[in-house]
Amino acid sequence: MSVRRLVGKVACVTASTDGIGFAIARRLAQEGARVVISSRKQDNVNKAMEAFKKENFDIYGTVCHVSKSEDRKRLLDETIQKYGKLDILVSNAAISPSFGNILDTPESAWDKIFDVNVKAAFFLIKEAIPYLEKQKGSSIVVVSSIAGYTPMELIGAYSVSKTALLGLTKALVNPCQEKGIRINGIAPGIIKTKFSKALWEGGEDTDTKTASFAGCAMGRVGTSEECASAVAFLVSNDASYVTGETIVVAGGMPSHL
Ligand code: NAP
């Protein structure tokens, strides 16, 4: 990677043992950051660490289920113990346990979705602020979704939780700015990961059909790396005058004006 905008920075990326989070961690490391990765399962953390070690990145891994407050505390404590500071937080974890008509979404699913996708994101940000405010040029990125702008019919409750993250990013602009921290988001379209497997599985043909059905101008699904490069821009000094924004990374899917 010829662009190395993050040398000297320490980053923490949640849900980063696979998919978009893994690609974000990798990109930040390629740009020179020391990165703490995490997810719910130790096995997944171990596997991701093995992959990163092969590339000689300075990366530390730990278990963190974002909706468990003790896990969030341990994640931040271990980050400070290992690297002594925190410059960048990427809140990436989300779940979508319910599929179907929004009117059939049980209360238990609404609770779970909002607990992981929204409440945990807010509390992790709040808990990380005391560390981030100590560093010059620190910033936060929240991973939302195109579904936050235009709800997807079969994942309605998840879509609403992602709309809440667009609001959360805006609501936190001033409180973060008072502490010298920028906060932004990305809203990925349909990205080729396990999370969206049902939408692209079946080869290039399904991929193209899904993209055109979703109104994607570029006619293909996106990659995790294409999300990671937007995050790398947002946390770098190249985005020093950007805060409270969410960049849509969706190949031209309808989002907002
Ligand atoms: P993915 O490929 O399924 O990866 C999920 C990652 O999250 C894994 O590392 C998983 O590891 C971890 N994880 C799941 N629940 C967690 C929790 N409660 N706490 C901590 N880690 C957790 O998913 P993805 O597609 O990369 O999605 C990442 C983010 O992008 C999500 O916020 C999602 O809403 C958003 N997004 C995705 C798409 C898409 O099309 N893929 C589109 C728009 C937005 P463990 O199993 O070990 O926990």
Short mmCIF file of C-alpha atoms and ligand atoms in Angstrom, two decimals:
data_model
loop_
_atom_site.label_atom_id
_atom_site.label_comp_id
_atom_site.label_asym_id
_atom_site.label_seq_id
_atom_site.Cartn_x
_atom_site.Cartn_y
_atom_site.Cartn_z
CA MET A 1 0.00 0.00 0.00
CA SER A 2 1.64 3.22 -1.14
CA VAL A 3 -0.72 5.46 0.89
CA ARG A 4 0.32 5.40 4.55
CA ARG A 5 -1.84 8.05 6.20
CA LEU A 6 -2.21 6.31 9.56
CA VAL A 7 1.34 5.73 10.75
CA GLY A 8 1.45 6.21 14.55
CA LYS A 9 -2.31 5.78 14.99
CA VAL A 10 -4.04 3.10 17.09
CA ALA A 11 -7.38 1.81 15.84
CA CYS A 12 -10.06 -0.39 17.32
CA VAL A 13 -12.50 -2.07 14.91
CA THR A 14 -15.44 -4.12 16.20
CA ALA A 15 -16.75 -7.24 14.46
CA SER A 16 -13.51 -7.42 12.54
CA THR A 17 -12.72 -11.12 12.17
CA ASP A 18 -14.64 -11.38 8.89
CA GLY A 19 -16.31 -9.38 6.14
CA ILE A 20 -16.29 -5.59 6.10
CA GLY A 21 -14.74 -5.25 9.58
CA PHE A 22 -11.85 -7.54 8.63
CA ALA A 23 -11.22 -5.51 5.46
CA ILE A 24 -11.34 -2.25 7.44
CA ALA A 25 -8.82 -3.58 9.99
CA ARG A 26 -6.58 -4.76 7.15
CA ARG A 27 -6.75 -1.45 5.28
CA LEU A 28 -6.01 0.59 8.42
CA ALA A 29 -3.03 -1.68 9.14
CA GLN A 30 -1.83 -1.36 5.53
CA GLU A 31 -1.87 2.41 6.01
CA GLY A 32 0.36 2.06 9.06
CA ALA A 33 -2.04 1.89 12.03
CA ARG A 34 -1.72 -0.56 14.89
CA VAL A 35 -5.11 -2.26 15.06
CA VAL A 36 -7.15 -4.10 17.69
CA ILE A 37 -9.56 -6.59 16.14
CA SER A 38 -12.41 -8.38 17.92
CA SER A 39 -15.57 -10.44 17.59
CA ARG A 40 -17.70 -12.78 19.73
CA LYS A 41 -15.81 -16.02 19.11
CA GLN A 42 -12.23 -16.70 20.19
CA ASP A 43 -11.78 -19.15 17.28
CA ASN A 44 -12.63 -16.42 14.79
CA VAL A 45 -10.27 -13.99 16.51
CA ASN A 46 -7.50 -16.60 16.31
CA LYS A 47 -8.11 -17.27 12.62
CA ALA A 48 -8.11 -13.58 11.75
CA MET A 49 -4.94 -13.02 13.78
CA GLU A 50 -3.21 -15.81 11.84
CA ALA A 51 -4.18 -14.17 8.55
CA PHE A 52 -2.92 -10.76 9.71
CA LYS A 53 0.34 -12.16 11.07
CA LYS A 54 1.18 -13.49 7.58
CA GLU A 55 1.14 -9.87 6.41
CA ASN A 56 3.35 -8.75 9.30
CA PHE A 57 0.83 -6.24 10.62
CA ASP A 58 0.99 -4.97 14.20
CA ILE A 59 -2.41 -6.29 15.27
CA TYR A 60 -3.87 -7.44 18.59
CA GLY A 61 -7.02 -9.55 18.90
CA THR A 62 -9.52 -10.10 21.68
CA VAL A 63 -13.08 -11.33 22.21
CA CYS A 64 -15.77 -8.65 22.33
CA HIS A 65 -19.49 -9.21 22.02
CA VAL A 66 -20.44 -5.55 21.65
CA SER A 67 -23.66 -5.72 23.62
CA LYS A 68 -21.86 -7.08 26.72
CA SER A 69 -20.63 -4.11 28.75
CA GLU A 70 -17.85 -6.15 30.38
CA ASP A 71 -16.57 -7.13 26.91
CA ARG A 72 -16.56 -3.50 25.74
CA LYS A 73 -14.65 -2.47 28.85
CA ARG A 74 -12.11 -5.24 28.32
CA LEU A 75 -11.69 -4.28 24.66
CA LEU A 76 -10.79 -0.69 25.57
CA ASP A 77 -8.68 -1.70 28.60
CA GLU A 78 -6.66 -4.17 26.52
CA THR A 79 -6.22 -1.62 23.72
CA ILE A 80 -4.69 0.83 26.19
CA GLN A 81 -2.59 -1.87 27.88
CA LYS A 82 -1.24 -3.07 24.54
CA TYR A 83 -0.76 0.20 22.62
CA GLY A 84 -1.11 2.94 25.26
CA LYS A 85 -3.73 5.04 23.44
CA LEU A 86 -6.69 5.07 21.04
CA ASP A 87 -7.00 7.35 17.97
CA ILE A 88 -9.64 5.61 15.85
CA LEU A 89 -12.82 3.71 16.72
CA VAL A 90 -14.82 1.88 14.06
CA SER A 91 -18.20 0.64 15.28
CA ASN A 92 -19.05 -2.07 12.78
CA ALA A 93 -20.98 -4.81 14.59
CA ALA A 94 -24.60 -5.48 13.63
CA ILE A 95 -27.04 -8.36 13.46
CA SER A 96 -30.21 -9.08 11.51
CA PRO A 97 -31.84 -12.12 13.14
CA SER A 98 -35.29 -11.63 11.65
CA PHE A 99 -36.31 -12.04 7.99
CA GLY A 100 -39.77 -11.33 6.56
CA ASN A 101 -42.63 -8.87 6.85
CA ILE A 102 -41.80 -6.16 9.40
CA LEU A 103 -45.24 -6.65 10.96
CA ASP A 104 -44.24 -10.20 11.88
CA THR A 105 -41.00 -9.17 13.63
CA PRO A 106 -41.29 -10.34 17.24
CA GLU A 107 -40.49 -8.03 20.14
CA SER A 108 -37.52 -10.22 21.09
CA ALA A 109 -35.97 -9.57 17.64
CA TRP A 110 -36.55 -5.80 17.92
CA ASP A 111 -34.84 -5.88 21.34
CA LYS A 112 -31.86 -7.86 20.04
CA ILE A 113 -31.41 -5.73 16.91
CA PHE A 114 -31.57 -2.44 18.79
CA ASP A 115 -29.41 -3.74 21.62
CA VAL A 116 -26.53 -4.80 19.33
CA ASN A 117 -26.86 -2.40 16.40
CA VAL A 118 -27.74 0.85 18.17
CA LYS A 119 -27.39 0.75 21.97
CA ALA A 120 -24.05 -1.07 21.98
CA ALA A 121 -22.70 1.29 19.30
CA PHE A 122 -23.67 4.31 21.40
CA PHE A 123 -22.19 2.93 24.63
CA LEU A 124 -18.94 1.83 22.98
CA ILE A 125 -18.53 5.32 21.52
CA LYS A 126 -19.31 6.93 24.88
CA GLU A 127 -16.85 4.63 26.67
CA ALA A 128 -14.12 5.27 24.06
CA ILE A 129 -14.43 9.08 24.16
CA PRO A 130 -12.25 9.56 27.28
CA TYR A 131 -9.37 7.88 25.37
CA LEU A 132 -10.07 9.44 21.96
CA GLU A 133 -10.21 12.98 23.36
CA LYS A 134 -6.62 12.65 24.56
CA GLN A 135 -5.36 12.23 20.97
CA LYS A 136 -5.10 14.97 18.36
CA GLY A 137 -7.01 14.21 15.15
CA SER A 138 -8.96 11.29 16.60
CA SER A 139 -12.14 10.06 14.97
CA ILE A 140 -15.00 7.60 14.98
CA VAL A 141 -16.68 5.77 12.10
CA VAL A 142 -20.10 4.14 12.44
CA VAL A 143 -21.02 1.45 9.91
CA SER A 144 -24.64 2.02 8.91
CA SER A 145 -26.26 0.75 5.68
CA ILE A 146 -27.99 1.86 2.50
CA ALA A 147 -31.02 0.22 4.17
CA GLY A 148 -30.87 3.06 6.69
CA TYR A 149 -31.89 5.46 3.87
CA THR A 150 -34.27 3.17 1.99
CA PRO A 151 -35.61 0.34 4.18
CA MET A 152 -35.32 -3.15 2.69
CA GLU A 153 -38.67 -4.89 2.86
CA LEU A 154 -37.56 -8.23 4.27
CA ILE A 155 -35.21 -6.79 6.88
CA GLY A 156 -37.36 -3.93 8.10
CA ALA A 157 -36.33 -3.80 11.76
CA TYR A 158 -32.63 -4.04 10.84
CA SER A 159 -33.17 -1.19 8.33
CA VAL A 160 -34.74 0.99 11.03
CA SER A 161 -31.77 0.30 13.33
CA LYS A 162 -29.45 1.49 10.56
CA THR A 163 -31.54 4.68 10.15
CA ALA A 164 -31.02 5.17 13.88
CA LEU A 165 -27.25 5.01 13.30
CA LEU A 166 -27.49 7.82 10.72
CA GLY A 167 -29.22 9.84 13.44
CA LEU A 168 -26.73 8.78 16.10
CA THR A 169 -23.83 9.97 13.94
CA LYS A 170 -25.52 13.40 13.60
CA ALA A 171 -26.53 13.56 17.27
CA LEU A 172 -22.94 12.98 18.35
CA VAL A 173 -21.31 15.62 16.11
CA ASN A 174 -21.34 18.46 18.64
CA PRO A 175 -20.58 16.43 21.79
CA CYS A 176 -17.64 14.85 19.93
CA GLN A 177 -16.47 18.13 18.39
CA GLU A 178 -16.29 19.70 21.88
CA LYS A 179 -13.71 17.04 22.63
CA GLY A 180 -11.83 17.40 19.33
CA ILE A 181 -13.16 14.17 17.85
CA ARG A 182 -14.69 13.81 14.37
CA ILE A 183 -17.49 11.29 13.85
CA ASN A 184 -18.65 9.97 10.47
CA GLY A 185 -20.26 6.92 8.97
CA ILE A 186 -20.39 4.73 5.92
CA ALA A 187 -23.55 3.26 4.43
CA PRO A 188 -22.59 0.19 2.39
CA GLY A 189 -24.87 -1.12 -0.36
CA ILE A 190 -24.93 -4.83 -1.10
CA ILE A 191 -21.46 -6.06 -0.24
CA LYS A 192 -20.18 -9.58 -0.87
CA THR A 193 -19.90 -11.02 2.69
CA LYS A 194 -21.49 -13.89 4.63
CA PHE A 195 -24.05 -11.41 5.98
CA SER A 196 -25.57 -10.87 2.52
CA LYS A 197 -24.82 -14.33 1.09
CA ALA A 198 -28.45 -15.03 0.16
CA LEU A 199 -28.33 -12.03 -2.20
CA TRP A 200 -25.26 -12.92 -4.27
CA GLU A 201 -24.79 -16.68 -3.89
CA GLY A 202 -25.01 -18.48 -7.24
CA GLY A 203 -22.30 -16.77 -9.27
CA GLU A 204 -21.86 -13.67 -11.35
CA ASP A 205 -25.35 -13.93 -12.83
CA THR A 206 -27.06 -13.74 -9.40
CA ASP A 207 -24.66 -10.98 -8.43
CA THR A 208 -25.68 -8.89 -11.48
CA LYS A 209 -29.41 -9.66 -11.09
CA THR A 210 -29.34 -8.71 -7.41
CA ALA A 211 -27.53 -5.48 -8.17
CA SER A 212 -29.93 -4.47 -10.92
CA PHE A 213 -32.97 -5.47 -8.81
CA ALA A 214 -31.60 -3.24 -6.05
CA GLY A 215 -31.27 -0.35 -8.52
CA CYS A 216 -27.47 -0.36 -8.40
CA ALA A 217 -26.22 1.84 -11.26
CA MET A 218 -22.90 -0.01 -11.42
CA GLY A 219 -24.68 -3.35 -11.89
CA ARG A 220 -22.61 -5.38 -9.44
CA VAL A 221 -22.36 -5.99 -5.71
CA GLY A 222 -19.52 -4.29 -3.85
CA THR A 223 -16.50 -5.60 -2.00
CA SER A 224 -15.47 -5.19 1.64
CA GLU A 225 -12.29 -3.48 0.43
CA GLU A 226 -14.39 -0.79 -1.28
CA CYS A 227 -15.98 -0.04 2.11
CA ALA A 228 -12.59 -0.13 3.86
CA SER A 229 -11.09 2.51 1.59
CA ALA A 230 -13.92 4.93 2.46
CA VAL A 231 -13.25 4.33 6.16
CA ALA A 232 -9.51 4.88 5.71
CA PHE A 233 -10.27 8.26 4.11
CA LEU A 234 -12.66 9.27 6.91
CA VAL A 235 -10.22 8.47 9.73
CA SER A 236 -7.27 10.08 7.97
CA ASN A 237 -6.23 13.71 8.00
CA ASP A 238 -7.54 13.94 4.41
CA ALA A 239 -10.99 14.19 6.01
CA SER A 240 -9.94 16.78 8.61
CA TYR A 241 -12.93 19.05 7.76
CA VAL A 242 -15.48 16.22 7.50
CA THR A 243 -17.68 15.38 10.47
CA GLY A 244 -21.27 14.23 10.90
CA GLU A 245 -21.38 12.74 7.40
CA THR A 246 -22.19 9.27 6.16
CA ILE A 247 -20.59 8.22 2.89
CA VAL A 248 -22.75 5.90 0.79
CA VAL A 249 -20.66 3.08 -0.72
CA ALA A 250 -23.30 1.44 -2.88
CA GLY A 251 -22.43 1.67 -6.57
CA GLY A 252 -25.17 4.23 -7.21
CA MET A 253 -28.08 2.57 -5.39
CA PRO A 254 -30.77 5.15 -4.58
CA SER A 255 -30.00 6.77 -1.24
CA HIS A 256 -30.46 10.51 -0.71
CA LEU A 257 -30.07 13.72 -2.72
P1 NAP B 1 -20.15 -10.55 8.20
O1 NAP B 1 -19.30 -10.80 7.01
O2 NAP B 1 -21.24 -11.51 8.50
O3 NAP B 1 -19.17 -10.39 9.46
C1 NAP B 1 -19.69 -10.31 10.68
C2 NAP B 1 -18.58 -10.09 11.72
O4 NAP B 1 -19.21 -9.61 12.86
C3 NAP B 1 -17.86 -11.36 12.11
O5 NAP B 1 -16.51 -11.05 12.39
C4 NAP B 1 -18.59 -11.78 13.40
O6 NAP B 1 -17.72 -12.60 14.17
C5 NAP B 1 -18.86 -10.39 14.00
N1 NAP B 1 -20.00 -10.24 14.92
C6 NAP B 1 -21.28 -10.59 14.73
N2 NAP B 1 -22.04 -10.22 15.79
C7 NAP B 1 -21.21 -9.60 16.66
C8 NAP B 1 -21.38 -8.99 17.94
N3 NAP B 1 -22.58 -8.96 18.55
N4 NAP B 1 -20.32 -8.43 18.55
C9 NAP B 1 -19.10 -8.45 17.96
N5 NAP B 1 -18.87 -9.03 16.76
C10 NAP B 1 -19.91 -9.59 16.11
O7 NAP B 1 -20.89 -9.12 8.13
P2 NAP B 1 -20.57 -7.84 7.22
O8 NAP B 1 -21.35 -7.95 5.98
O9 NAP B 1 -19.10 -7.65 7.15
O10 NAP B 1 -21.25 -6.68 8.08
C11 NAP B 1 -20.47 -5.74 8.81
C12 NAP B 1 -21.27 -4.47 8.97
O11 NAP B 1 -21.62 -3.96 7.68
C13 NAP B 1 -22.58 -4.61 9.72
O12 NAP B 1 -22.78 -3.46 10.51
C14 NAP B 1 -23.62 -4.65 8.63
O13 NAP B 1 -24.89 -4.20 9.06
C15 NAP B 1 -23.00 -3.67 7.65
N6 NAP B 1 -23.50 -3.79 6.28
C16 NAP B 1 -23.29 -4.92 5.55
C17 NAP B 1 -23.79 -4.98 4.24
C18 NAP B 1 -23.56 -6.17 3.35
O14 NAP B 1 -24.18 -6.23 2.28
N7 NAP B 1 -22.73 -7.12 3.71
C19 NAP B 1 -24.51 -3.90 3.72
C20 NAP B 1 -24.73 -2.77 4.50
C21 NAP B 1 -24.21 -2.73 5.79
P3 NAP B 1 -18.25 -13.55 15.40
O15 NAP B 1 -19.24 -14.48 14.79
O16 NAP B 1 -17.01 -14.20 15.92
O17 NAP B 1 -18.85 -12.61 16.38
#
